[in-house]
């Protein structure tokens, strides 16, 4: 017997999320030692988590038999002080991808539509289809968002627009001025989601003041996460910044106890660890230069990236990915993002980058000679 009652059409349409392969799974399949595997597939922080976060988890006095604070009071106070926003501008999520889904359910419904760019995060598409709404995917220009075309796509049924900045999986970054003008021009009934999962890796000079814009524009929702530079991907915690009239909607939709006591405590500690943030930023900048130069030496084009990853046009990405896996290196093929010739490679530690570069150099050479 199987469960064969039809599920709703819009549920059938939700695209699957293809995650970077876990280390244990690759070790099993290729008969490798987990300890030797280099994972550069999911844009995680290669330095691990902040030591202050580790200590906060170890010292946690709260009893896990009790539910977490559903309002995340302490974490929101810390964020409010750090970001200079009132605490009622904040919404906490089990990662910011949960908040993308929450925004979809909060602002979309059958008969409504949402605009996003080609080659942008698959969760945008999931958020729209899961709410029974219609996705409008606007062709990219040079792998980045075409803001004019996205504005033109804002027809009467559109209620949500997704901007990934820096964008995953391409790493592209929007100029401050163009983005500011775009936000001002989008009709006020449309919620703009500005996804800043990688903003802490971007050049500070080039970052738009999205929080300042959120104070000015009640139709702007800024999303950030502790999964990337803060190194807490496994704990699941992210946050939104928006006018309280928007947080009220998000809080109605979000699961009440969505952020665990461990995630709340670790995030609060990580937020204040400036040394860890600075060394993570530096490690990424140095690694980005090292990887970009290595790809250039091999004649492999890359898309300039402001994130902690690089999209590289390797050609036969499936074959090269397999060759890398056999050598215990996990990267992310992005054919499901409409980029079948590319691999997305997370910037690792210097040693991990070196291992990757040696392997890809060998693989490219052996492909030339055969
Ligand atoms: C990683 C990522 C997120 C956030 O992921 P969470 O782990 O759910 O916080 C959001 N947007 C993009 C584009 C990402 O790559």
mmCIF file of C-alpha atoms in Angstrom, residues 160-161 183-193 213-214 216-221 242-243 245-246:
data_model
loop_
_atom_site.group_PDB
_atom_site.id
_atom_site.type_symbol
_atom_site.label_atom_id
_atom_site.label_comp_id
_atom_site.label_asym_id
_atom_site.label_seq_id
_atom_site.Cartn_x
_atom_site.Cartn_y
_atom_site.Cartn_z
ATOM 1 C CA UNK A 160 6.931 39.966 -3.660
ATOM 2 C CA UNK A 161 10.348 40.556 -5.280
ATOM 3 C CA UNK A 183 13.777 50.040 -4.102
ATOM 4 C CA UNK A 184 12.327 53.536 -4.392
ATOM 5 C CA UNK A 185 10.597 52.702 -7.691
ATOM 6 C CA UNK A 186 8.976 49.368 -6.789
ATOM 7 C CA UNK A 187 5.272 49.940 -6.060
ATOM 8 C CA UNK A 188 4.653 50.184 -2.291
ATOM 9 C CA UNK A 189 2.209 47.247 -2.250
ATOM 10 C CA UNK A 190 5.063 44.918 -3.263
ATOM 11 C CA UNK A 191 7.340 43.485 -0.550
ATOM 12 C CA UNK A 192 11.015 43.507 -1.543
ATOM 13 C CA UNK A 193 13.128 40.792 0.075
ATOM 14 C CA UNK A 213 16.621 51.728 3.634
ATOM 15 C CA UNK A 214 14.380 49.396 5.685
ATOM 16 C CA UNK A 216 12.652 54.426 5.137
ATOM 17 C CA UNK A 217 10.723 51.832 3.128
ATOM 18 C CA UNK A 218 8.106 49.720 4.943
ATOM 19 C CA UNK A 219 8.005 47.390 1.922
ATOM 20 C CA UNK A 220 11.615 46.265 2.382
ATOM 21 C CA UNK A 221 12.556 43.092 4.264
ATOM 22 C CA UNK A 242 11.754 45.247 8.499
ATOM 23 C CA UNK A 243 9.106 47.707 9.625
ATOM 24 C CA UNK A 245 3.977 46.147 10.358
ATOM 25 C CA UNK A 246 5.929 43.546 8.367
#
